[in-house]
CSV table of N, CA and C in Angstrom, one decimal:
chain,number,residue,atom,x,y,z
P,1,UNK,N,120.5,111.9,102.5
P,1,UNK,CA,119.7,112.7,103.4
P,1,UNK,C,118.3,112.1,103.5
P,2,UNK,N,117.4,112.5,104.0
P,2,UNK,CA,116.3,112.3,104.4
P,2,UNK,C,115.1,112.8,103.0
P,3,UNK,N,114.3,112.4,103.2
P,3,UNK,CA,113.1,113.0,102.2
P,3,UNK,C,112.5,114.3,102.4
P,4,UNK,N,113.2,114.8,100.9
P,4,UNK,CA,112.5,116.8,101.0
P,4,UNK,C,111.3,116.7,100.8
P,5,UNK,N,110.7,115.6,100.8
P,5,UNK,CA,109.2,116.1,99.9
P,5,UNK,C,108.6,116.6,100.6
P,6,UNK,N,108.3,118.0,100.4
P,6,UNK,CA,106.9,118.9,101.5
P,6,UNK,C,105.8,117.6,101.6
P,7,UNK,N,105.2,117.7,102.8
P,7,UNK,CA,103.7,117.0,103.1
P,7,UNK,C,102.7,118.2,102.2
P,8,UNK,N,101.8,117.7,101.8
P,8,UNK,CA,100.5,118.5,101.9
P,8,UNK,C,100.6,120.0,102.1
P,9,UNK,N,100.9,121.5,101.9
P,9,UNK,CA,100.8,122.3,102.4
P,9,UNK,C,101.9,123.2,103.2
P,10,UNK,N,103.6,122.2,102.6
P,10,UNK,CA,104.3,122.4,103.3
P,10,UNK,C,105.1,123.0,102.5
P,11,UNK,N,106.0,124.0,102.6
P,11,UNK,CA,107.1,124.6,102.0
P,11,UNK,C,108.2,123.8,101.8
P,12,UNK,N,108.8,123.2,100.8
P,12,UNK,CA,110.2,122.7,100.4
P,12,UNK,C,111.4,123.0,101.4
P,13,UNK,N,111.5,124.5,101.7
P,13,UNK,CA,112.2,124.8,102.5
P,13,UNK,C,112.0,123.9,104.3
P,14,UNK,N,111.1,124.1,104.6
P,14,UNK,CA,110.5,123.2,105.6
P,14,UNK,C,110.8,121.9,105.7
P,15,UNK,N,110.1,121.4,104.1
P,15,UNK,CA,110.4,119.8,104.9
P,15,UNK,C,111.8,119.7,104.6
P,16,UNK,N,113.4,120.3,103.8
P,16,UNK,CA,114.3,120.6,104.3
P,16,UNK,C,115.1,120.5,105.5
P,17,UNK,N,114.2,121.6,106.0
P,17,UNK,CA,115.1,121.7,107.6
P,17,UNK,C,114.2,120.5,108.0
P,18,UNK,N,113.2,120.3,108.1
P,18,UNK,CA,112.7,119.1,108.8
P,18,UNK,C,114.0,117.5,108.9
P,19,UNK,N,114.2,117.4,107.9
P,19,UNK,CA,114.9,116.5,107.4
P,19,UNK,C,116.3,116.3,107.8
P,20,UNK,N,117.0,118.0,107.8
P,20,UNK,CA,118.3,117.9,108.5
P,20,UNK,C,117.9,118.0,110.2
P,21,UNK,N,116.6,118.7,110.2
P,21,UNK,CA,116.5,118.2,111.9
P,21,UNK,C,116.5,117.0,112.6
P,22,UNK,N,115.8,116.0,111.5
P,22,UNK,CA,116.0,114.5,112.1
P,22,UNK,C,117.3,113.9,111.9
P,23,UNK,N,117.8,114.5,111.0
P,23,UNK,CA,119.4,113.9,110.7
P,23,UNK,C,120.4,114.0,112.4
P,24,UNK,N,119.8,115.3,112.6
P,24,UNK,CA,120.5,116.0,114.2
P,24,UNK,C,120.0,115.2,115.5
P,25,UNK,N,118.7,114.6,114.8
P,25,UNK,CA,118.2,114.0,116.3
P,25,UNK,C,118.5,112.4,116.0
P,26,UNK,N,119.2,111.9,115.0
P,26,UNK,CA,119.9,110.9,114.6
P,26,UNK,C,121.3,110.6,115.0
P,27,UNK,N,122.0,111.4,115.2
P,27,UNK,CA,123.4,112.0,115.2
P,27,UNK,C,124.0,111.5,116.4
P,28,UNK,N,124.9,111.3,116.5
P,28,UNK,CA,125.4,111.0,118.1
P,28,UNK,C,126.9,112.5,118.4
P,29,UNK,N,126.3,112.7,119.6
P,29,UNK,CA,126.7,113.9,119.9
P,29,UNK,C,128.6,114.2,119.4
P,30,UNK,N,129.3,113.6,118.8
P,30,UNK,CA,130.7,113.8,118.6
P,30,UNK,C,130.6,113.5,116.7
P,31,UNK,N,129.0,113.3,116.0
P,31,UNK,CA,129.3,113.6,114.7
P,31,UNK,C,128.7,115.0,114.6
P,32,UNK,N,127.7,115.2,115.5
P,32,UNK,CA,127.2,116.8,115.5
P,32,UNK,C,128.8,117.8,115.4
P,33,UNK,N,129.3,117.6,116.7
P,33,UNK,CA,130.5,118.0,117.0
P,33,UNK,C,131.4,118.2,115.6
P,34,UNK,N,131.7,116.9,114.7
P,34,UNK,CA,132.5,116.6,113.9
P,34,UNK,C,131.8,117.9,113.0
P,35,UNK,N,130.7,117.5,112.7
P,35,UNK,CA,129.7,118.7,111.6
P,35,UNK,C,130.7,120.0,111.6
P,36,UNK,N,130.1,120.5,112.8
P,36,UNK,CA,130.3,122.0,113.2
P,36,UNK,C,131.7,122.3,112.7
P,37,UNK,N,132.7,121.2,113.4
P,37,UNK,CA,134.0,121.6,112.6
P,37,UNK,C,134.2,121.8,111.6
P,38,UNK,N,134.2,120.6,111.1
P,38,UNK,CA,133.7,121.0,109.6
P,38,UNK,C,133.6,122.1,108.7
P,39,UNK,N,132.3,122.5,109.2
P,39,UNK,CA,131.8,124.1,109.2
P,39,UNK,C,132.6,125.4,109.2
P,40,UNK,N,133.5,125.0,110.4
P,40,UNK,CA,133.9,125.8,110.8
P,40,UNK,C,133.2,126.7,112.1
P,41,UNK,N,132.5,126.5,112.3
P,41,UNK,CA,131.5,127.1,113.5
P,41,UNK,C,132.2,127.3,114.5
P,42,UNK,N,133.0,127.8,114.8
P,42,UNK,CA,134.2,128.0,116.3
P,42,UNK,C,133.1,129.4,116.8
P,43,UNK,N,132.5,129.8,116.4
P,43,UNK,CA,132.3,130.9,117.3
P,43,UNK,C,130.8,130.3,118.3
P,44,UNK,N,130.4,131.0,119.8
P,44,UNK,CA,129.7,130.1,120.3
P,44,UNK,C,128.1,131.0,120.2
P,45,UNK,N,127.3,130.0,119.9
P,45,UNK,CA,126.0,130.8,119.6
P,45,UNK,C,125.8,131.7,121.4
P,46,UNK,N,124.4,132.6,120.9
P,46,UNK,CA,124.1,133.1,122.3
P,46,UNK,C,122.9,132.6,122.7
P,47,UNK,N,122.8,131.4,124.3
P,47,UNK,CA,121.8,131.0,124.7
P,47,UNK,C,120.5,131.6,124.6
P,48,UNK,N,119.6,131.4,123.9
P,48,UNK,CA,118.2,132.3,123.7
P,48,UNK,C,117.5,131.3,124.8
P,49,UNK,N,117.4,130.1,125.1
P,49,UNK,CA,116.7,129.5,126.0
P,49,UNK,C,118.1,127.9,126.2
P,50,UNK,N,118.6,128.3,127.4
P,50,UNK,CA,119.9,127.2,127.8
P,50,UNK,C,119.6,125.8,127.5
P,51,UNK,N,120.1,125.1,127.3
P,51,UNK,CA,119.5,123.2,127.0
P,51,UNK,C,119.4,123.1,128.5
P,52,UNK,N,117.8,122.6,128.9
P,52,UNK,CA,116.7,122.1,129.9
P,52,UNK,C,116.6,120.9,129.7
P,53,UNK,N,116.1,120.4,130.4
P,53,UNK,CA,115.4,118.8,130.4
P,53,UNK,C,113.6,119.2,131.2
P,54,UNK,N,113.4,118.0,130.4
P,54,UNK,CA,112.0,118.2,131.5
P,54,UNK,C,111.0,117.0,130.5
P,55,UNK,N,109.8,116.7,131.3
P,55,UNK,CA,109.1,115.6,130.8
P,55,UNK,C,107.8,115.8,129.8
P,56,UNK,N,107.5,115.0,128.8
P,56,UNK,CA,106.7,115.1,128.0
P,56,UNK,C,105.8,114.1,128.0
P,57,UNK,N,104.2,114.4,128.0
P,57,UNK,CA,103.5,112.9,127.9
P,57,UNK,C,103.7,112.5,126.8
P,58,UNK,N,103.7,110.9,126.6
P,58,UNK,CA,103.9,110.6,125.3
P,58,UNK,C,102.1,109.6,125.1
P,59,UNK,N,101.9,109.6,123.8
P,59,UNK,CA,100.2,109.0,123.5
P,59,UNK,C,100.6,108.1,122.4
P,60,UNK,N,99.4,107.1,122.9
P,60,UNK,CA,99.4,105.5,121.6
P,60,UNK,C,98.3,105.5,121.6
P,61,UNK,N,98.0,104.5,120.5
P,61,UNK,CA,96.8,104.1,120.0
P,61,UNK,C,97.1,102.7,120.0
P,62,UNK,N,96.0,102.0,120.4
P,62,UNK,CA,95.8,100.3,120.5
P,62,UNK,C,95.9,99.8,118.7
P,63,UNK,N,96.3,99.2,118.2
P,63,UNK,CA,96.6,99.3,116.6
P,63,UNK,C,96.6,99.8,115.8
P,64,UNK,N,96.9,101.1,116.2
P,64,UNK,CA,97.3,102.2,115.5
P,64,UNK,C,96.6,102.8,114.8
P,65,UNK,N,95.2,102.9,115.0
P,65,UNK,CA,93.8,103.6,115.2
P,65,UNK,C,93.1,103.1,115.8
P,66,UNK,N,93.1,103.0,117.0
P,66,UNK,CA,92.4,103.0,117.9
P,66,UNK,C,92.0,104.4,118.7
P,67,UNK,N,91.3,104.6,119.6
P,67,UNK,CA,91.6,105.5,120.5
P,67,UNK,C,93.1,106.2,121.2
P,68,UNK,N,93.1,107.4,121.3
P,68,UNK,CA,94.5,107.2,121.8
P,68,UNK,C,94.4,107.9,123.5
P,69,UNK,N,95.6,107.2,124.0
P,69,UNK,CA,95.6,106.8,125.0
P,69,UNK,C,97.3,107.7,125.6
P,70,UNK,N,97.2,107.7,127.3
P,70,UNK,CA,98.5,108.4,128.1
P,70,UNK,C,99.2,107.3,127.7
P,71,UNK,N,100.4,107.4,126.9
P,71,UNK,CA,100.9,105.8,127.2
P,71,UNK,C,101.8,106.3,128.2
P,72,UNK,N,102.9,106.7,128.6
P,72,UNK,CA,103.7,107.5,129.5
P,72,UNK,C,104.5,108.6,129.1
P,73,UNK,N,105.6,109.0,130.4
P,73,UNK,CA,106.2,109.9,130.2
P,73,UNK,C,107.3,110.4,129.4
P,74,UNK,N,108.2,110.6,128.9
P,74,UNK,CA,109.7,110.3,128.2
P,74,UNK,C,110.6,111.4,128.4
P,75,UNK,N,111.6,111.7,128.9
P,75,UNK,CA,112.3,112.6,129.4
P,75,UNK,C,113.3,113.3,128.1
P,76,UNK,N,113.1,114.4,127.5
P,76,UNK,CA,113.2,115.9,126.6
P,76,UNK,C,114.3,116.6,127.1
P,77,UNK,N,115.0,116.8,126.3
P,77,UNK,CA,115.9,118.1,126.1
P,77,UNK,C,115.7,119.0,124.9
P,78,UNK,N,115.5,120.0,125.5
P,78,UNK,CA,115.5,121.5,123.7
P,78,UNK,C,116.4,122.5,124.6
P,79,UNK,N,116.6,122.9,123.2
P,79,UNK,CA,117.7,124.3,123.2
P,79,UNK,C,117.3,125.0,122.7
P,80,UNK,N,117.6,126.4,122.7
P,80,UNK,CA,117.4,127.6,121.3
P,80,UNK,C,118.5,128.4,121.5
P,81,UNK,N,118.9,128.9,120.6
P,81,UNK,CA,120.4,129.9,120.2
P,81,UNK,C,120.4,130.4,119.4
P,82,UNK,N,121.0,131.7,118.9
P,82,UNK,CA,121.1,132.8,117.9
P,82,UNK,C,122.5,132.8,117.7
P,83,UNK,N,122.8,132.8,116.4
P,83,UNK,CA,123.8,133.6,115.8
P,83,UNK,C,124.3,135.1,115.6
P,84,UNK,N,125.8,135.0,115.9
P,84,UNK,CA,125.3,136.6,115.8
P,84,UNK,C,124.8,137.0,114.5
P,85,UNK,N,124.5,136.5,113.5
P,85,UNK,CA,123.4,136.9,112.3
P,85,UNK,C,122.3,137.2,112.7
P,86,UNK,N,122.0,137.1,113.8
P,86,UNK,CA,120.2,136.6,114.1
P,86,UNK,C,119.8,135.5,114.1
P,87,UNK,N,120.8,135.0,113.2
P,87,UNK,CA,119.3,133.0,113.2
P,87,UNK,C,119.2,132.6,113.9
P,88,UNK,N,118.4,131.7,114.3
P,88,UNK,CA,117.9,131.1,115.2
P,88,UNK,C,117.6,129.6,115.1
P,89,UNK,N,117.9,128.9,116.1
P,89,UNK,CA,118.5,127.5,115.5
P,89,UNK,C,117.2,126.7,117.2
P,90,UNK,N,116.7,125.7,116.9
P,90,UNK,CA,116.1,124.9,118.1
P,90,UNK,C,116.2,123.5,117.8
P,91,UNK,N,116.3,122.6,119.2
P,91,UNK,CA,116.4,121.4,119.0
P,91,UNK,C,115.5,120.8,120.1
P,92,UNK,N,114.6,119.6,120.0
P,92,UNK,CA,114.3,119.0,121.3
P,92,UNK,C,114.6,117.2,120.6
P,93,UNK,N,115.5,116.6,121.7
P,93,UNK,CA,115.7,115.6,121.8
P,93,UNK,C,115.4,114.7,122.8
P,94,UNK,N,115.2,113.3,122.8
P,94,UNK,CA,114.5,112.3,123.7
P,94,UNK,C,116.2,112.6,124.7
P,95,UNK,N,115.6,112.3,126.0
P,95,UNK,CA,116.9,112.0,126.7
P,95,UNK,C,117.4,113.4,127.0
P,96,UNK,N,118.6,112.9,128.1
P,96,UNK,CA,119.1,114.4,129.0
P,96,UNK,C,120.0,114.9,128.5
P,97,UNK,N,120.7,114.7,127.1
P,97,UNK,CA,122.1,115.1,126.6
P,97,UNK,C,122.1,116.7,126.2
P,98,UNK,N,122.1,117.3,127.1
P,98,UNK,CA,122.4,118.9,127.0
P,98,UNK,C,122.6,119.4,125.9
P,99,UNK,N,124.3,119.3,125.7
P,99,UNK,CA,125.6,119.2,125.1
P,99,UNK,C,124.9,119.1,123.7
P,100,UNK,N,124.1,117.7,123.6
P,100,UNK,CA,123.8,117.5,122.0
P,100,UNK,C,122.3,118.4,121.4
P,101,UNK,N,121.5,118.8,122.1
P,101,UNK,CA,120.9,119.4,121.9
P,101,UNK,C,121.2,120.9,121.5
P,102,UNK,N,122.2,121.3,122.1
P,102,UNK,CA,123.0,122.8,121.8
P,102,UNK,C,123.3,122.5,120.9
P,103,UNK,N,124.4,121.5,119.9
P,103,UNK,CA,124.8,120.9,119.1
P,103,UNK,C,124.2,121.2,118.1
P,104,UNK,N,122.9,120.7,118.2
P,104,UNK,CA,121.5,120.9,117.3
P,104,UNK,C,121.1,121.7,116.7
P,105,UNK,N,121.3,122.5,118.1
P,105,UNK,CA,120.3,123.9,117.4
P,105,UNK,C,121.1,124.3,117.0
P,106,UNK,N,122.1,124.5,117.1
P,106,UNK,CA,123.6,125.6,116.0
P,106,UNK,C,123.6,124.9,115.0
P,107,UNK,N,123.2,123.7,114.5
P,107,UNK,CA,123.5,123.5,113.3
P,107,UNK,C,122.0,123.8,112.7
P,108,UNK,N,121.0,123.9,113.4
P,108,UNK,CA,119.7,124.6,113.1
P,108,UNK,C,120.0,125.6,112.9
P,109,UNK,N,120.4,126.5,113.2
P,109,UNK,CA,120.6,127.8,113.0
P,109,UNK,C,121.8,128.2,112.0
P,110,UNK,N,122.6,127.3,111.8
P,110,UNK,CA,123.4,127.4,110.5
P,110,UNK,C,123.0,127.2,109.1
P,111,UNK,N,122.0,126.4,109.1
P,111,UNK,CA,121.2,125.7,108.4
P,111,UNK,C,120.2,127.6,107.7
P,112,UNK,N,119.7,128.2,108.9
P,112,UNK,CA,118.8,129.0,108.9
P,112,UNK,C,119.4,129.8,107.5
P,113,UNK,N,121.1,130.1,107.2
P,113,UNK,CA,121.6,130.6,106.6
P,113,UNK,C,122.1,130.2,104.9
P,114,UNK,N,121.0,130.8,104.1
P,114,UNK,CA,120.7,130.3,103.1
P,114,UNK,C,121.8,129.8,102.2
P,115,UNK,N,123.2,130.5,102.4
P,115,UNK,CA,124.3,130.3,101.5
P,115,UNK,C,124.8,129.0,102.6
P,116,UNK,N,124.6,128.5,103.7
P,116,UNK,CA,125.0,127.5,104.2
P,116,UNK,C,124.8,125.9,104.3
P,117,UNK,N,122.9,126.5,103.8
P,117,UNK,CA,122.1,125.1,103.4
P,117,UNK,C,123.3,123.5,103.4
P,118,UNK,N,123.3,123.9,101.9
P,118,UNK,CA,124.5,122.8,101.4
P,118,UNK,C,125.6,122.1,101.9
P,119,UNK,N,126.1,123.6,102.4
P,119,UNK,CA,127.3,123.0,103.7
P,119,UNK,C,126.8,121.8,104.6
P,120,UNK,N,126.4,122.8,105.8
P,120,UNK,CA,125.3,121.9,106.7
P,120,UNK,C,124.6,120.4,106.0
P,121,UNK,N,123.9,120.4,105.2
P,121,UNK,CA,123.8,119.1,104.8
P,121,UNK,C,125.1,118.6,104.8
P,122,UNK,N,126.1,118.4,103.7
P,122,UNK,CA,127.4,118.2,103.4
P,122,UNK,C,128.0,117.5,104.3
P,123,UNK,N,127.8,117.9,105.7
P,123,UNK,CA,128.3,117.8,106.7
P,123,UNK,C,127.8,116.9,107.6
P,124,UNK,N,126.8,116.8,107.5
P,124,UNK,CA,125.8,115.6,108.2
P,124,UNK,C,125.4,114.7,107.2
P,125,UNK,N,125.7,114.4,106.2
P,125,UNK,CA,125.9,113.0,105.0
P,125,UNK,C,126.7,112.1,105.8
P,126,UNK,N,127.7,112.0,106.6
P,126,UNK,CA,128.2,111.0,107.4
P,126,UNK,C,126.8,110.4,108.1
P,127,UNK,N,126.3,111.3,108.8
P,127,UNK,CA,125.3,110.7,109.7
P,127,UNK,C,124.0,109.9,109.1
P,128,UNK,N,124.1,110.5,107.7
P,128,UNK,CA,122.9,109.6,107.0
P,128,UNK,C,123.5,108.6,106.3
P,129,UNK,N,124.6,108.3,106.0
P,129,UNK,CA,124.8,107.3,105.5
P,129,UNK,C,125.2,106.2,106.4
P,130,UNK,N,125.9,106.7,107.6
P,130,UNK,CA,125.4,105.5,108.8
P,130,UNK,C,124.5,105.0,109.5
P,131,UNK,N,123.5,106.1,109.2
P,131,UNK,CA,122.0,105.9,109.5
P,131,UNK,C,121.3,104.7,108.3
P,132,UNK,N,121.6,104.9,106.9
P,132,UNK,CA,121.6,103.8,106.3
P,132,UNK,C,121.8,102.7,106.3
P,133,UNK,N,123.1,102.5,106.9
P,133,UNK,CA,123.8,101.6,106.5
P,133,UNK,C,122.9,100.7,107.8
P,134,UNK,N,122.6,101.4,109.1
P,134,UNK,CA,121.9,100.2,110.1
P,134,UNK,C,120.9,100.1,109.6
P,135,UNK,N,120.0,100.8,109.0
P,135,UNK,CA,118.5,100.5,108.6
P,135,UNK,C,118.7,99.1,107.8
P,136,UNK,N,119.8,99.8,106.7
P,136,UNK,CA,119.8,98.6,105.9
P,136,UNK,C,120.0,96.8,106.5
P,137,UNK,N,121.5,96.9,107.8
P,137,UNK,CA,121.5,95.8,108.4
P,137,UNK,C,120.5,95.1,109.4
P,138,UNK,N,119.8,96.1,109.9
P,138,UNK,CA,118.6,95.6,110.6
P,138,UNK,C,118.0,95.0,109.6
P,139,UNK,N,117.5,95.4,108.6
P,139,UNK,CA,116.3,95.2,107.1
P,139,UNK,C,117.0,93.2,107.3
P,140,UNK,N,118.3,93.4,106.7
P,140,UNK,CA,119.0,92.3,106.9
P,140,UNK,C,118.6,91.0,107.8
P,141,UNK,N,119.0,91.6,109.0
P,141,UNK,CA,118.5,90.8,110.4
P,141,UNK,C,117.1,90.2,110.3
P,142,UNK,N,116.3,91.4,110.3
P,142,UNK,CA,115.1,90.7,110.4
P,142,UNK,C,114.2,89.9,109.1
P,143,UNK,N,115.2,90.3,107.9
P,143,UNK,CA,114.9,89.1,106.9
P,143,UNK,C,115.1,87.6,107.0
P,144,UNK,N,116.1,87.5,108.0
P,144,UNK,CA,116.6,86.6,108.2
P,144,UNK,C,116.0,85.6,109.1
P,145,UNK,N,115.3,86.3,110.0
P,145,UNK,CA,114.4,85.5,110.8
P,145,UNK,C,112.8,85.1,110.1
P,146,UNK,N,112.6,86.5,109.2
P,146,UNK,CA,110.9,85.9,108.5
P,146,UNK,C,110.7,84.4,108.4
P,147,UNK,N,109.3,84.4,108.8
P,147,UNK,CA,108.8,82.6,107.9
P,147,UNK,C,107.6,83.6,107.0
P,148,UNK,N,107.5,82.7,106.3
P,148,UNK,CA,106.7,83.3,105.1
P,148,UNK,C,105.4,81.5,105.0
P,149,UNK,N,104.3,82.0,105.6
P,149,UNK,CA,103.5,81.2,105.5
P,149,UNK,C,102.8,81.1,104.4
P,150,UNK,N,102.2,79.9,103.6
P,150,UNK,CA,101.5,80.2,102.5
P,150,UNK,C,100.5,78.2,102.7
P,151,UNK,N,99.6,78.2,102.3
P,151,UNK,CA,98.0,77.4,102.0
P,151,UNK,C,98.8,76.7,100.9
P,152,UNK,N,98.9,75.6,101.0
P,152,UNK,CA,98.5,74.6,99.8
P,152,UNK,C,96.8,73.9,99.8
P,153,UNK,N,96.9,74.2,98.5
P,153,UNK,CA,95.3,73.0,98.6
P,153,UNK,C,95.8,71.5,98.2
P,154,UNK,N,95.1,71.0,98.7
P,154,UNK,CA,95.5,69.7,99.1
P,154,UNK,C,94.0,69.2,98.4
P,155,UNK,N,94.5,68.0,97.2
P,155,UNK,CA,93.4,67.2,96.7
P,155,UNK,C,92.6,66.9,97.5
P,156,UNK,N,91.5,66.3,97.1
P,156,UNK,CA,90.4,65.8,97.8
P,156,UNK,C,90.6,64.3,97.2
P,157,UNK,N,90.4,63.2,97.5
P,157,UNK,CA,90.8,61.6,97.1
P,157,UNK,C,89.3,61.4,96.9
């Protein structure tokens, strides 16, 4: 999984779900899918706000402290849904995939349910450990191309 460590001021539980929420925005819509079964989650949340699309400015900075700046736009998907428990589950994803952002928030909202924590992780360990496994091969890739410059001093005659 991802790193629980609260930031500064953060509750454990937080950076938690934080963690399984990037796992979900990591996820490709048919392991979410896989999850839920899993789970067992057959029953269908109730739309609290239907998965939308719509645009978000996105901001940079010239080396990464610099001033920041409009860099452009990037096209957003979020959902929200309740259980019939009450919980309440939200997702916003880069891109138009509806489908996986509903995905999301149900497993956000499964997640909400403290005896399910574990499960839900449990269930999305596929996705982090393929999420590893490219980090790792990219790490690979681009080791492979490094030059590693280094100064010889060179006598003087």
């Amino acid at each position: 999984m991802h790193d629980h460590t609260p930031s500064p001021g953060e509750s454990p539980d937080l950076a938690a779900r934080r963690a399984v929420m990037a796992l979900c925005g990591d996820a490709r819509p048919e392991e979410l899918r896989q999850a839920l079964t899993q789970l067992g989650a057959t029953d269908a949340p109730e739309d609290l706000r239907p998965p939308e699309t719509g645009l978000v400015m996105t901001r940079g900075r010239i080396g990464g402290d610099g001033r920041p700046f409009n860099l452009g736009e990037a096209t957003v998907t979020r959902a929200a849904v309740r259980l019939r428990g009450g919980e309440t589950g939200f997702a916003y994803h880069l891109g138009r995939d509806r489908a996986k952002a509903r995905l999301a928030a149900t497993l956000d909202a499964l997640w909400q349910v403290p005896q399910r924590r574990e499960a839900v992780e449990a269930a999305l360990a596929p996705v982090a450990a393929r999420r590893a496994a490219e980090r790792a091969a990219e790490a690979r890739r681009i080791a492979a191309t490094r030059v590693n410059f280094f100064t010889m001093a060179r006598g003087e005659d």
